[in-house]
């Protein structure tokens, strides 16, 4: 039998105070009372911070619609988040809003069936242009031969699995061959 970890309801908001700011504070408070792992609390905080970044912290909870997920996806894509990260944020928003439905603060969960983005297979994944820029910016600040090698490998355009399977005899730095 699975142990039930939820203990109690969210506090009833004052009339008209059902905003994203209130919701974030209440969900994080409940997760801490339930002794959830710090990483879980952090993931919920990140998801709710993205929601607040899109709509503002004084946005009424009742005004959030199913179609708002497209707006959130667009915002996250512009920030450079991967489809995997965006789907993870969607799952956390889905879970958080389920609490509101269970506590009868909302009639239905606007993220109950959010549209998942297609994720590239892990073994054939290339770095996006934004990911490559961020990677090169970070490694350029590190003064290490390994950082230089990492930059060279990233600029080859090879898949991560191809790079990991390279053998020393397949690399010719003088002839610029790999």
MMTF fields as JSON, N, C-alpha, C and O atoms, coordinates in Angstrom:
{
  "mmtfVersion": "1.0.0",
  "mmtfProducer": "UNKNOWN",
  "numBonds": 711,
  "numAtoms": 712,
  "numGroups": 178,
  "numChains": 1,
  "numModels": 1,
  "chainsPerModel": [1],
  "groupsPerChain": [178],
  "chainIdList": ["A"],
  "bondAtomList": [4, 2, 8, 6, 12, 10, 16, 14, 20, 18, 24, 22, 28, 26, 32, 30, 36, 34, 40, 38, 44, 42, 48, 46, 52, 50, 56, 54, 60, 58, 64, 62, 68, 66, 72, 70, 76, 74, 80, 78, 84, 82, 88, 86, 92, 90, 96, 94, 100, 98, 104, 102, 108, 106, 112, 110, 116, 114, 120, 118, 124, 122, 128, 126, 132, 130, 136, 134, 140, 138, 144, 142, 148, 146, 152, 150, 156, 154, 160, 158, 164, 162, 168, 166, 172, 170, 176, 174, 180, 178, 184, 182, 188, 186, 192, 190, 196, 194, 200, 198, 204, 202, 208, 206, 212, 210, 216, 214, 220, 218, 224, 222, 228, 226, 232, 230, 236, 234, 240, 238, 244, 242, 248, 246, 252, 250, 256, 254, 260, 258, 264, 262, 268, 266, 272, 270, 276, 274, 280, 278, 284, 282, 288, 286, 292, 290, 296, 294, 300, 298, 304, 302, 308, 306, 312, 310, 316, 314, 320, 318, 324, 322, 328, 326, 332, 330, 336, 334, 340, 338, 344, 342, 348, 346, 352, 350, 356, 354, 360, 358, 364, 362, 368, 366, 372, 370, 376, 374, 380, 378, 384, 382, 388, 386, 392, 390, 396, 394, 400, 398, 404, 402, 408, 406, 412, 410, 416, 414, 420, 418, 424, 422, 428, 426, 432, 430, 436, 434, 440, 438, 444, 442, 448, 446, 452, 450, 456, 454, 460, 458, 464, 462, 468, 466, 472, 470, 476, 474, 480, 478, 484, 482, 488, 486, 492, 490, 496, 494, 500, 498, 504, 502, 508, 506, 512, 510, 516, 514, 520, 518, 524, 522, 528, 526, 532, 530, 536, 534, 540, 538, 544, 542, 548, 546, 552, 550, 556, 554, 560, 558, 564, 562, 568, 566, 572, 570, 576, 574, 580, 578, 584, 582, 588, 586, 592, 590, 596, 594, 600, 598, 604, 602, 608, 606, 612, 610, 616, 614, 620, 618, 624, 622, 628, 626, 632, 630, 636, 634, 640, 638, 644, 642, 648, 646, 652, 650, 656, 654, 660, 658, 664, 662, 668, 666, 672, 670, 676, 674, 680, 678, 684, 682, 688, 686, 692, 690, 696, 694, 700, 698, 704, 702, 708, 706],
  "bondOrderList": [1, 1, 1, 1, 1, 1, 1, 1, 1, 1, 1, 1, 1, 1, 1, 1, 1, 1, 1, 1, 1, 1, 1, 1, 1, 1, 1, 1, 1, 1, 1, 1, 1, 1, 1, 1, 1, 1, 1, 1, 1, 1, 1, 1, 1, 1, 1, 1, 1, 1, 1, 1, 1, 1, 1, 1, 1, 1, 1, 1, 1, 1, 1, 1, 1, 1, 1, 1, 1, 1, 1, 1, 1, 1, 1, 1, 1, 1, 1, 1, 1, 1, 1, 1, 1, 1, 1, 1, 1, 1, 1, 1, 1, 1, 1, 1, 1, 1, 1, 1, 1, 1, 1, 1, 1, 1, 1, 1, 1, 1, 1, 1, 1, 1, 1, 1, 1, 1, 1, 1, 1, 1, 1, 1, 1, 1, 1, 1, 1, 1, 1, 1, 1, 1, 1, 1, 1, 1, 1, 1, 1, 1, 1, 1, 1, 1, 1, 1, 1, 1, 1, 1, 1, 1, 1, 1, 1, 1, 1, 1, 1, 1, 1, 1, 1, 1, 1, 1, 1, 1, 1, 1, 1, 1, 1, 1, 1],
  "groupList": [{"groupName": "UNK", "atomNameList": ["N", "CA", "C", "O"], "elementList": ["N", "C", "C", "O"], "formalChargeList": [0, 0, 0, 0], "bondAtomList": [1, 0, 2, 1, 3, 2], "bondOrderList": [1, 1, 2], "singleLetterCode": "X", "chemCompType": "L-PEPTIDE LINKING"}],
  "groupTypeList": [0, 0, 0, 0, 0, 0, 0, 0, 0, 0, 0, 0, 0, 0, 0, 0, 0, 0, 0, 0, 0, 0, 0, 0, 0, 0, 0, 0, 0, 0, 0, 0, 0, 0, 0, 0, 0, 0, 0, 0, 0, 0, 0, 0, 0, 0, 0, 0, 0, 0, 0, 0, 0, 0, 0, 0, 0, 0, 0, 0, 0, 0, 0, 0, 0, 0, 0, 0, 0, 0, 0, 0, 0, 0, 0, 0, 0, 0, 0, 0, 0, 0, 0, 0, 0, 0, 0, 0, 0, 0, 0, 0, 0, 0, 0, 0, 0, 0, 0, 0, 0, 0, 0, 0, 0, 0, 0, 0, 0, 0, 0, 0, 0, 0, 0, 0, 0, 0, 0, 0, 0, 0, 0, 0, 0, 0, 0, 0, 0, 0, 0, 0, 0, 0, 0, 0, 0, 0, 0, 0, 0, 0, 0, 0, 0, 0, 0, 0, 0, 0, 0, 0, 0, 0, 0, 0, 0, 0, 0, 0, 0, 0, 0, 0, 0, 0, 0, 0, 0, 0, 0, 0, 0, 0, 0, 0, 0, 0],
  "groupIdList": [1, 2, 3, 4, 5, 6, 7, 8, 9, 10, 11, 12, 13, 14, 15, 16, 17, 18, 19, 20, 21, 22, 23, 24, 25, 26, 27, 28, 29, 30, 31, 32, 33, 34, 35, 36, 37, 38, 39, 40, 41, 42, 43, 44, 45, 46, 47, 48, 49, 50, 51, 52, 53, 54, 55, 56, 57, 58, 59, 60, 61, 62, 63, 64, 65, 66, 67, 68, 69, 70, 71, 72, 73, 74, 75, 76, 77, 78, 79, 80, 81, 82, 83, 84, 85, 86, 87, 88, 89, 90, 91, 92, 93, 94, 95, 96, 97, 98, 99, 100, 101, 102, 103, 104, 105, 106, 107, 108, 109, 110, 111, 112, 113, 114, 115, 116, 117, 118, 119, 120, 121, 122, 123, 124, 125, 126, 127, 128, 129, 130, 131, 132, 133, 134, 135, 136, 137, 138, 139, 140, 141, 142, 143, 144, 145, 146, 147, 148, 149, 150, 151, 152, 153, 154, 155, 156, 157, 158, 159, 160, 161, 162, 163, 164, 165, 166, 167, 168, 169, 170, 171, 172, 173, 174, 175, 176, 177, 178],
  "secStructList": [7, 7, 7, 7, 7, 7, 7, 1, 7, 7, 7, 7, 7, 7, 6, 6, 7, 7, 5, 2, 2, 2, 2, 2, 2, 2, 2, 2, 2, 2, 2, 2, 2, 6, 6, 7, 7, 2, 2, 2, 2, 2, 2, 2, 2, 2, 2, 2, 2, 2, 2, 2, 2, 2, 2, 7, 6, 6, 7, 5, 4, 4, 4, 7, 7, 6, 6, 2, 2, 2, 2, 2, 2, 2, 2, 2, 2, 2, 2, 6, 7, 7, 2, 2, 2, 2, 2, 2, 2, 2, 2, 2, 2, 2, 2, 2, 2, 2, 2, 2, 2, 2, 6, 6, 1, 1, 1, 1, 7, 6, 6, 6, 6, 7, 7, 7, 7, 7, 7, 7, 7, 4, 4, 4, 7, 7, 7, 7, 2, 2, 2, 2, 2, 2, 2, 2, 2, 2, 2, 2, 6, 7, 7, 1, 2, 2, 2, 2, 2, 2, 2, 2, 2, 2, 2, 6, 6, 7, 7, 2, 2, 2, 2, 2, 6, 7, 7, 4, 4, 4, 7, 5, 6, 6, 6, 6, 5, 7],
  "xCoordList": [0.84, 0.0, 0.891, 1.859, 0.557, 1.379, 1.02, -0.154, 2.029, 1.826, 1.365, 1.902, 0.367, -0.127, 0.665, 0.703, 1.295, 2.168, 1.503, 1.966, 0.419, -0.225, -0.925, -1.639, -0.725, -1.352, -2.082, -1.471, -3.354, -4.153, -4.326, -3.806, -5.063, -5.406, -4.581, -3.895, -4.664, -4.073, -4.925, -6.133, -4.31, -5.096, -6.046, -5.684, -7.265, -8.225, -7.746, -7.441, -7.681, -7.254, -8.383, -9.56, -7.993, -9.01, -9.694, -9.057, -10.959, -11.655, -10.889, -10.529, -10.653, -9.938, -8.426, -7.716, -7.917, -6.464, -5.875, -4.721, -6.661, -6.188, -5.307, -5.71, -4.104, -3.163, -2.04, -1.917, -1.235, -0.105, 0.881, 1.492, 1.041, 1.951, 1.464, 2.247, 0.163, -0.412, -0.226, 0.169, -0.516, -0.444, 0.971, 1.159, 1.952, 3.342, 3.722, 4.297, 3.407, 3.731, 3.067, 3.692, 1.796, 1.058, 1.582, 1.753, 1.83, 2.329, 3.688, 3.919, 4.586, 5.915, 5.828, 6.574, 4.924, 4.725, 4.237, 4.73, 3.268, 2.724, 3.797, 3.894, 4.589, 5.623, 6.645, 7.133, 6.961, 7.915, 7.305, 7.988, 6.03, 5.356, 5.313, 5.432, 5.141, 5.088, 6.471, 6.595, 7.513, 8.899, 9.313, 9.96, 8.938, 9.364, 10.841, 11.373, 11.489, 12.919, 13.122, 12.252, 14.272, 14.589, 14.604, 14.224, 15.039, 15.058, 13.633, 13.407, 12.684, 11.288, 10.724, 10.06, 10.987, 10.515, 11.117, 10.428, 12.406, 13.071, 12.441, 12.257, 12.113, 11.506, 10.127, 9.787, 9.34, 8.041, 8.243, 7.527, 9.218, 9.493, 9.872, 9.394, 10.708, 11.124, 9.927, 9.763, 9.086, 7.906, 6.982, 6.491, 6.746, 5.857, 6.507, 5.807, 7.824, 8.512, 8.357, 8.2, 8.402, 8.201, 6.777, 6.558, 5.824, 4.429, 4.249, 3.555, 4.872, 4.791, 5.518, 5.067, 6.623, 7.361, 6.513, 6.628, 5.669, 4.824, 3.622, 3.306, 2.949, 1.685, 1.758, 0.854, 2.803, 2.896, 2.351, 1.45, 2.898, 2.531, 1.136, 0.583, 0.561, -0.787, -1.871, -3.026, -1.504, -2.462, -3.421, -2.968, -4.74, -5.702, -5.634, -5.536, -5.687, -5.634, -6.787, -6.609, -7.947, -9.138, -9.044, -9.805, -8.127, -7.988, -7.062, -6.954, -6.401, -5.49, -6.317, -7.18, -6.024, -6.762, -5.828, -4.605, -6.427, -5.658, -4.762, -3.637, -5.262, -4.505, -3.272, -2.39, -3.193, -2.038, -0.764, 0.338, -0.912, 0.274, 1.12, 2.347, 0.479, 1.211, 2.056, 3.191, 1.513, 2.257, 3.469, 4.556, 3.278, 4.376, 5.445, 6.637, 5.029, 5.988, 6.815, 8.034, 6.157, 6.874, 7.904, 9.031, 7.512, 8.426, 9.647, 10.782, 9.408, 10.513, 11.42, 12.637, 10.83, 11.638, 12.515, 13.676, 11.974, 12.763, 13.922, 14.995, 13.712, 14.773, 15.862, 16.966, 15.555, 16.544, 16.396, 17.3, 15.269, 15.059, 14.782, 14.2, 15.199, 15.005, 13.573, 12.911, 13.087, 11.758, 11.607, 10.534, 12.662, 12.624, 12.344, 11.518, 13.027, 12.827, 11.425, 10.788, 10.941, 9.608, 8.548, 7.592, 8.702, 7.752, 7.785, 6.747, 8.963, 9.107, 8.379, 7.711, 8.508, 7.822, 6.314, 5.567, 5.864, 4.438, 3.909, 2.81, 4.682, 4.268, 4.157, 3.239, 5.08, 5.02, 3.844, 3.199, 3.56, 2.387, 1.108, 0.159, 1.089, -0.058, -0.289, -1.421, 0.767, 0.654, 0.249, -0.554, 0.804, 0.477, -0.985, -1.666, -1.467, -2.852, -3.835, -4.999, -3.383, -4.247, -4.618, -5.727, -3.696, -3.991, -5.152, -6.002, -5.176, -6.258, -7.61, -8.624, -7.613, -8.862, -9.278, -10.451, -8.327, -8.622, -9.171, -10.05, -8.668, -9.101, -10.305, -10.729, -10.851, -12.038, -11.876, -12.835, -10.648, -10.403, -10.631, -11.089, -10.311, -10.601, -11.508, -11.475, -12.321, -13.219, -12.48, -12.772, -11.518, -10.77, -9.33, -9.015, -8.476, -7.043, -6.768, -6.977, -6.294, -6.028, -4.864, -4.746, -4.016, -2.871, -3.07, -2.105, -4.313, -4.596, -4.073, -3.498, -4.266, -3.757, -2.968, -3.449, -1.782, -0.956, -0.309, -0.05, -0.058, 0.544, 2.043, 2.757, 2.504, 3.933, 4.669, 4.157, 5.865, 6.708, 7.472, 7.816, 7.727, 8.514, 9.959, 10.57, 10.486, 11.863, 12.761, 12.401, 13.932, 14.844, 15.394, 15.567, 15.669, 16.276, 17.63, 18.375, 17.932, 19.163, 20.426, 21.396, 20.44, 21.677, 21.94, 23.049, 20.96, 21.145, 20.979, 20.695, 21.146, 20.891, 22.106, 23.236, 21.836, 22.864, 22.621, 21.504, 23.679, 23.49, 22.787, 23.106, 21.82, 21.179, 22.166, 23.192, 21.855, 22.736, 22.922, 24.032, 21.817, 21.894, 22.716, 23.527, 22.494, 23.26, 24.751, 25.58, 25.092, 26.487, 27.106, 28.237, 26.386, 26.893, 27.162, 28.207, 26.197, 26.379, 27.563, 28.355, 27.684, 28.788, 30.131, 31.046, 30.254, 31.515, 31.837, 33.003, 30.808, 31.026, 31.569, 32.477, 31.013, 31.462, 32.867, 33.711, 33.127, 34.441, 35.546, 36.719, 35.195, 36.232, 36.792, 37.889, 36.048, 36.502, 37.405, 38.038, 37.467, 38.269, 39.604, 39.653, 40.688, 42.018, 42.522, 43.203, 42.166, 42.546, 42.63, 41.839, 43.593, 43.658, 42.376, 41.962, 41.753, 40.516, 39.383, 38.529, 39.367, 38.343, 38.527, 37.547, 39.775, 40.061, 39.608, 38.999, 39.913, 39.507, 37.981, 37.432, 37.312, 35.845, 35.285, 34.301, 35.902, 35.453, 35.638, 34.75, 36.783, 37.056, 36.033, 35.492, 35.776, 34.816, 33.414, 32.681, 33.038, 31.708, 31.558, 30.474, 32.63, 32.571, 32.632, 32.457, 32.879, 32.911, 31.524, 31.386, 30.497, 29.142, 28.766, 27.724, 29.595, 29.298, 28.3, 28.159, 27.618, 26.693, 27.496, 28.673, 26.823, 27.504, 27.997, 29.098, 27.192, 27.626, 28.822, 29.691, 28.872, 30.017, 31.295, 32.359, 31.182, 32.35, 32.818, 34.017, 31.863, 32.226, 32.861, 33.607, 32.57, 33.12, 34.417, 34.966, 34.91, 36.177, 37.324, 37.35, 38.26, 39.483, 40.638, 40.576, 41.66, 42.817, 43.413, 43.829, 43.456, 44.065, 43.177, 43.623, 41.928, 41.048, 41.177, 40.564, 41.971, 42.083, 43.476, 44.487, 43.52, 44.765, 44.676, 44.158, 45.191, 45.106, 45.962, 45.602, 47.072, 47.93, 47.293, 47.418, 46.62, 45.983, 44.534, 43.841, 44.081, 42.704, 41.689, 40.708, 41.919, 41.018, 40.505, 41.191, 39.265, 38.655, 37.817, 37.208],
  "yCoordList": [-1.174, 0.0, 1.246, 1.327, 2.199, 3.397, 4.406, 4.625, 5.001, 5.975, 7.301, 7.76, 7.909, 9.206, 10.282, 10.309, 11.166, 12.162, 13.512, 14.311, 13.799, 15.104, 15.197, 14.276, 16.301, 16.474, 17.805, 18.854, 17.76, 18.979, 19.695, 19.288, 20.757, 21.551, 22.818, 23.185, 23.48, 24.808, 25.752, 25.553, 26.76, 27.728, 28.454, 28.811, 28.669, 29.412, 30.843, 31.51, 31.311, 32.702, 33.656, 33.293, 34.871, 35.894, 36.13, 35.98, 36.491, 36.711, 37.698, 38.795, 37.283, 38.129, 38.03, 38.667, 37.239, 37.145, 35.903, 35.552, 35.242, 34.022, 34.376, 34.226, 34.845, 35.257, 34.235, 33.337, 34.39, 33.479, 33.606, 32.614, 34.802, 34.986, 34.161, 33.444, 34.26, 33.49, 31.995, 31.248, 31.569, 30.163, 29.618, 28.54, 30.352, 29.913, 29.764, 28.75, 30.759, 30.705, 29.508, 28.822, 29.259, 28.166, 26.789, 25.9, 26.625, 25.322, 25.021, 23.909, 25.999, 25.765, 25.501, 24.676, 26.194, 25.967, 24.542, 23.862, 24.085, 22.738, 21.676, 20.683, 21.89, 20.912, 20.784, 19.691, 21.904, 21.847, 21.162, 20.402, 21.418, 20.751, 19.244, 18.461, 18.844, 17.422, 16.782, 15.601, 17.557, 17.066, 16.508, 15.464, 17.206, 16.811, 17.127, 18.007, 16.416, 16.654, 18.091, 18.681, 18.633, 20.008, 20.166, 21.213, 19.133, 19.217, 19.29, 19.974, 18.602, 18.666, 20.056, 20.621, 20.6, 21.951, 22.95, 23.854, 22.785, 23.69, 23.596, 24.615, 22.388, 22.221, 22.872, 23.487, 22.743, 23.427, 24.944, 25.674, 25.404, 26.847, 27.371, 28.425, 26.652, 27.064, 27.121, 28.088, 26.078, 26.049, 27.227, 27.88, 27.496, 28.61, 29.958, 30.915, 30.051, 31.299, 31.599, 32.755, 30.549, 30.756, 31.219, 32.098, 30.634, 31.031, 32.497, 33.25, 32.892, 34.283, 35.206, 36.327, 34.761, 35.596, 35.9, 36.98, 34.966, 35.171, 36.061, 36.973, 35.804, 36.487, 37.552, 38.382, 37.545, 38.497, 37.877, 37.04, 38.288, 37.625, 38.002, 37.294, 39.079, 39.466, 38.959, 39.37, 38.073, 37.512, 36.576, 35.719, 36.72, 35.855, 34.414, 34.166, 33.477, 32.056, 31.654, 30.84, 32.21, 31.831, 32.253, 31.752, 33.164, 33.627, 32.752, 32.958, 31.789, 30.924, 29.887, 29.216, 29.78, 28.885, 27.818, 27.935, 26.795, 25.722, 26.275, 25.81, 27.266, 27.831, 28.612, 28.892, 28.964, 29.714, 28.879, 29.422, 27.55, 26.699, 27.037, 26.967, 27.404, 27.771, 29.018, 29.108, 29.965, 31.181, 30.843, 31.382, 29.961, 29.555, 28.809, 29.04, 27.913, 27.189, 28.158, 28.014, 29.144, 30.128, 30.882, 31.097, 31.282, 32.004, 31.133, 31.607, 29.868, 28.978, 28.68, 28.581, 28.539, 28.322, 29.536, 29.379, 30.743, 31.96, 32.042, 32.536, 31.559, 31.547, 30.545, 30.62, 29.599, 28.603, 27.279, 26.446, 27.059, 25.782, 24.678, 24.921, 23.481, 22.329, 21.806, 22.09, 21.051, 20.453, 19.58, 19.539, 18.89, 18.049, 18.901, 18.531, 20.036, 20.939, 21.525, 21.651, 21.882, 22.466, 21.447, 21.802, 20.202, 19.162, 18.94, 18.698, 19.02, 18.857, 19.986, 19.747, 21.201, 22.343, 22.15, 22.455, 21.644, 21.372, 20.356, 20.519, 19.31, 18.296, 18.897, 18.56, 19.784, 20.382, 21.349, 21.409, 22.1, 22.977, 22.142, 22.512, 21.036, 20.146, 19.646, 19.645, 19.228, 18.751, 19.839, 19.607, 21.024, 22.125, 22.532, 22.76, 22.624, 23.032, 21.935, 22.223, 20.69, 19.611, 19.849, 19.527, 20.409, 20.734, 21.714, 21.586, 22.7, 23.689, 23.042, 23.415, 22.081, 21.382, 20.505, 20.484, 19.784, 18.935, 19.754, 19.29, 20.949, 21.809, 22.678, 23.53, 22.452, 23.135, 24.648, 25.402, 25.076, 26.5, 26.79, 27.874, 25.82, 25.915, 24.751, 23.686, 24.972, 23.921, 22.855, 21.665, 23.284, 22.318, 22.776, 23.961, 21.813, 22.066, 22.49, 21.704, 23.747, 24.18, 23.431, 23.427, 22.808, 22.076, 20.561, 19.801, 20.129, 18.706, 17.905, 16.831, 18.415, 17.76, 18.776, 19.277, 19.069, 20.013, 19.288, 18.086, 20.032, 19.451, 19.312, 20.297, 18.067, 17.812, 18.117, 17.871, 18.651, 18.899, 17.619, 16.839, 17.422, 16.26, 16.441, 17.485, 15.419, 15.463, 14.672, 13.578, 15.225, 14.473, 13.259, 13.311, 12.172, 11.013, 11.412, 12.188, 10.875, 11.261, 10.925, 11.681, 9.811, 9.411, 10.166, 10.095, 10.877, 11.589, 13.09, 13.794, 13.582, 14.977, 15.843, 15.53, 16.943, 17.949, 19.121, 19.329, 19.886, 21.112, 22.133, 22.269, 22.852, 23.923, 25.083, 25.098, 26.035, 27.19, 27.925, 28.331, 28.091, 28.79, 27.988, 28.549, 26.661, 25.821, 25.882, 25.954, 25.854, 25.92, 27.256, 27.288, 28.356, 29.681, 29.732, 30.216, 29.221, 29.228, 28.361, 28.749, 27.193, 26.285, 26.936, 26.888, 27.546, 28.18, 29.378, 29.629, 30.123, 31.28, 30.839, 31.466, 29.765, 29.28, 28.698, 28.984, 27.875, 27.234, 28.212, 27.949, 29.333, 30.304, 31.004, 31.561, 30.979, 31.619, 30.699, 31.139, 29.424, 28.443, 28.291, 28.055, 28.428, 28.29, 26.877, 26.623, 25.964, 24.57, 23.9, 24.199, 22.99, 22.253, 21.46, 21.311, 20.956, 20.204, 21.093, 20.633, 22.359, 23.285, 23.523, 23.578, 23.665, 23.839, 22.62, 22.748, 21.442, 20.211, 20.116, 19.709, 20.484, 20.459, 21.415, 21.091, 22.597, 23.548, 22.965, 23.069, 22.358, 21.771, 20.684, 20.629, 19.827, 18.748, 19.298, 18.774, 20.342, 20.929, 21.549, 21.518, 22.106, 22.768, 21.803, 22.219, 20.512, 19.544, 19.255, 18.833, 19.475, 19.181, 17.726, 17.299, 16.965, 15.551, 15.357, 16.209, 14.237, 13.883, 13.556, 13.203, 13.685, 13.403, 11.962, 11.7, 11.038, 9.633, 9.395, 8.583, 10.107, 9.958, 10.468, 9.862, 11.567, 12.132, 11.198, 10.981, 10.651, 9.773, 8.459, 7.829, 8.054, 6.804, 7.004, 6.035, 8.217, 8.455, 7.786, 7.748, 7.266, 6.705, 7.628, 8.385, 7.564, 8.445, 8.34, 9.349, 7.135, 6.963, 7.51, 7.575, 7.903, 8.483, 10.001, 10.632, 10.583, 12.041, 12.455, 11.986, 13.334, 13.862, 15.386, 16.028, 15.965, 17.408, 18.168, 19.277, 17.602, 18.277, 18.305, 19.298, 17.248, 17.185, 17.682, 17.657, 18.134, 18.594, 17.538, 17.849, 16.313, 15.213, 14.54, 14.44, 14.076, 13.31, 12.217, 11.446],
  "zCoordList": [0.0, 0.0, 0.0, 0.756, -0.843, -0.97, 0.13, 0.427, 0.713, 1.776, 1.18, 0.171, 1.811, 1.352, 2.085, 3.315, 1.318, 1.931, 2.111, 2.926, 1.371, 1.48, 2.828, 3.225, 3.528, 4.834, 4.86, 5.063, 4.66, 4.761, 3.439, 2.4, 3.523, 2.36, 2.301, 3.255, 1.152, 1.059, 1.893, 2.023, 2.447, 3.211, 2.28, 1.158, 2.752, 1.935, 1.789, 2.778, 0.548, 0.346, 0.715, 0.713, 1.029, 1.234, -0.104, -1.147, -0.104, -1.377, -2.265, -1.837, -3.494, -4.445, -4.342, -5.119, -3.393, -3.198, -3.868, -3.62, -4.712, -5.367, -6.564, -7.718, -6.265, -7.307, -7.409, -6.577, -8.434, -8.6, -7.439, -7.039, -6.898, -5.751, -4.564, -3.942, -4.246, -3.142, -3.393, -2.497, -4.623, -4.973, -4.8, -4.237, -5.279, -5.156, -3.681, -3.287, -2.88, -1.45, -0.772, 0.037, -1.107, -0.473, -0.899, -0.065, -2.178, -2.647, -2.025, -1.551, -2.023, -1.454, 0.046, 0.574, 0.734, 2.172, 2.416, 3.316, 1.615, 1.78, 1.501, 2.222, 0.465, 0.134, 1.262, 1.547, 1.895, 3.016, 4.226, 4.911, 4.501, 5.615, 5.387, 6.33, 4.128, 3.778, 3.719, 3.394, 4.032, 4.021, 2.661, 2.577, 1.617, 0.278, 0.12, 0.797, -0.763, -1.003, -1.47, -2.11, -1.14, -1.528, -3.049, -3.572, -3.747, -5.208, -5.776, -6.774, -5.162, -5.605, -5.367, -6.236, -4.204, -3.884, -4.868, -5.341, -5.175, -6.115, -7.514, -8.178, -7.955, -9.272, -9.349, -10.36, -8.296, -8.269, -8.268, -8.953, -7.499, -7.449, -8.839, -9.258, -9.533, -10.879, -11.82, -12.564, -11.788, -12.664, -12.374, -13.295, -11.096, -10.738, -11.031, -11.363, -10.914, -11.273, -12.761, -13.152, -13.595, -15.034, -15.315, -16.149, -14.629, -14.797, -14.401, -15.085, -13.304, -12.84, -13.806, -14.041, -14.364, -15.322, -16.547, -17.126, -16.945, -18.121, -17.796, -18.559, -16.668, -16.384, -15.289, -15.181, -14.485, -13.374, -12.103, -12.149, -10.967, -9.713, -9.216, -8.375, -9.702, -9.275, -10.213, -10.11, -11.121, -12.078, -11.342, -10.584, -11.546, -10.852, -11.353, -12.555, -10.423, -10.771, -11.679, -12.585, -11.448, -12.223, -13.684, -14.513, -14.021, -15.402, -16.244, -17.453, -15.631, -16.379, -17.132, -16.566, -18.425, -19.302, -19.883, -19.811, -20.451, -21.082, -22.195, -22.376, -22.939, -24.06, -23.6, -24.412, -22.329, -21.822, -21.853, -21.779, -21.962, -22.026, -23.248, -23.188, -24.355, -25.576, -25.317, -25.785, -24.583, -24.238, -23.378, -23.585, -22.427, -21.539, -22.33, -22.129, -23.232, -24.074, -24.907, -25.004, -25.508, -26.333, -25.513, -25.96, -24.311, -23.417, -23.096, -23.143, -22.772, -22.406, -23.599, -23.447, -24.777, -25.977, -26.274, -26.651, -26.11, -26.321, -25.345, -25.691, -24.123, -23.121, -23.457, -22.918, -24.353, -24.735, -24.022, -24.083, -23.34, -22.66, -23.671, -24.728, -23.342, -24.223, -24.086, -23.088, -25.067, -24.953, -23.712, -23.111, -23.328, -22.125, -20.888, -20.054, -20.767, -19.632, -19.657, -18.612, -20.83, -20.953, -20.535, -19.846, -20.937, -20.533, -19.029, -18.412, -18.441, -16.988, -16.254, -15.248, -16.753, -16.148, -16.276, -15.347, -17.429, -17.616, -16.614, -16.084, -16.352, -15.368, -13.974, -13.227, -13.617, -12.291, -12.171, -11.123, -13.222, -13.189, -13.114, -12.422, -13.816, -13.78, -12.349, -11.867, -11.684, -10.305, -9.331, -8.427, -9.516, -8.607, -8.745, -7.745, -9.98, -10.179, -9.78, -9.503, -9.746, -9.26, -7.804, -7.379, -7.049, -5.647, -5.532, -4.651, -6.436, -6.394, -6.679, -6.089, -7.576, -7.901, -6.719, -6.348, -6.127, -4.975, -3.813, -3.086, -3.636, -2.531, -2.9, -2.118, -4.105, -4.602, -4.692, -4.522, -4.962, -5.208, -6.686, -7.045, -7.548, -8.98, -9.373, -8.756, -10.415, -10.895, -11.689, -11.563, -12.513, -13.313, -13.48, -13.375, -13.74, -13.886, -15.328, -16.252, -15.534, -16.911, -17.561, -18.787, -16.772, -17.301, -17.194, -17.269, -17.02, -16.855, -18.04, -17.861, -19.227, -20.433, -21.249, -22.265, -20.807, -21.556, -22.732, -22.672, -23.79, -24.983, -24.774, -24.588, -24.808, -24.633, -25.928, -27.02, -25.797, -26.965, -27.296, -26.409, -28.567, -28.987, -28.53, -28.755, -27.892, -27.39, -28.333, -28.766, -28.651, -29.514, -28.766, -27.548, -29.48, -28.816, -28.226, -28.824, -27.058, -26.365, -27.138, -27.08, -27.858, -28.525, -29.827, -30.356, -30.353, -31.61, -31.435, -32.404, -30.247, -29.938, -30.254, -29.878, -30.959, -31.206, -30.271, -29.796, -30.01, -29.24, -30.128, -31.309, -29.541, -30.291, -30.399, -29.719, -31.241, -31.408, -30.074, -29.73, -29.326, -28.04, -27.026, -26.29, -26.997, -26.078, -26.399, -25.492, -27.682, -28.086, -27.691, -27.207, -27.89, -27.495, -25.999, -25.565, -25.199, -23.741, -23.335, -22.477, -23.948, -23.633, -23.937, -23.115, -25.12, -25.511, -24.629, -24.324, -24.217, -23.34, -21.985, -21.438, -21.451, -20.143, -20.229, -19.379, -21.262, -21.347, -21.744, -21.48, -22.372, -22.729, -21.495, -21.542, -20.394, -19.154, -18.34, -17.38, -18.722, -18.0, -18.709, -19.916, -17.951, -18.536, -18.257, -17.264, -19.166, -18.984, -20.349, -21.243, -20.508, -21.783, -22.043, -23.193, -20.989, -21.152, -21.66, -22.418, -21.25, -21.74, -23.227, -23.971, -23.673, -25.105, -25.902, -26.964, -25.376, -26.047, -26.123, -27.147, -25.056, -25.049, -26.095, -26.762, -26.25, -27.277, -28.675, -29.521, -28.911, -30.231, -30.543, -31.647, -29.57, -29.788, -30.032, -30.871, -29.311, -29.494, -30.876, -31.459, -31.397, -32.7, -33.879, -35.024, -33.615, -34.716, -35.259, -36.407, -34.456, -34.899, -34.75, -35.245, -34.079, -33.895, -32.765, -31.888, -32.798, -31.724, -30.464, -30.529, -29.312, -28.048, -27.987, -27.503, -28.472, -28.434, -29.344, -29.028, -30.486, -31.382, -30.712, -30.844, -30.006, -29.319, -28.207, -28.03, -27.461, -26.351, -26.819, -26.069, -28.034, -28.549, -29.334, -29.859, -29.425, -30.127, -29.378, -28.148, -30.144, -29.561, -29.902, -30.871, -29.126, -29.304, -30.712, -31.282, -31.273, -32.591, -33.73, -34.876, -33.424, -34.431, -34.516, -35.377, -33.624, -33.571, -34.062, -33.54, -35.064, -35.606, -35.534, -36.448, -34.43, -34.249, -35.253, -35.648, -35.67, -36.645, -38.018, -38.734, -38.398, -39.715, -39.681, -40.698, -38.503, -38.323, -38.742, -39.417, -38.35, -38.696, -37.451, -36.434, -37.564, -36.486, -37.066, -36.324]
}
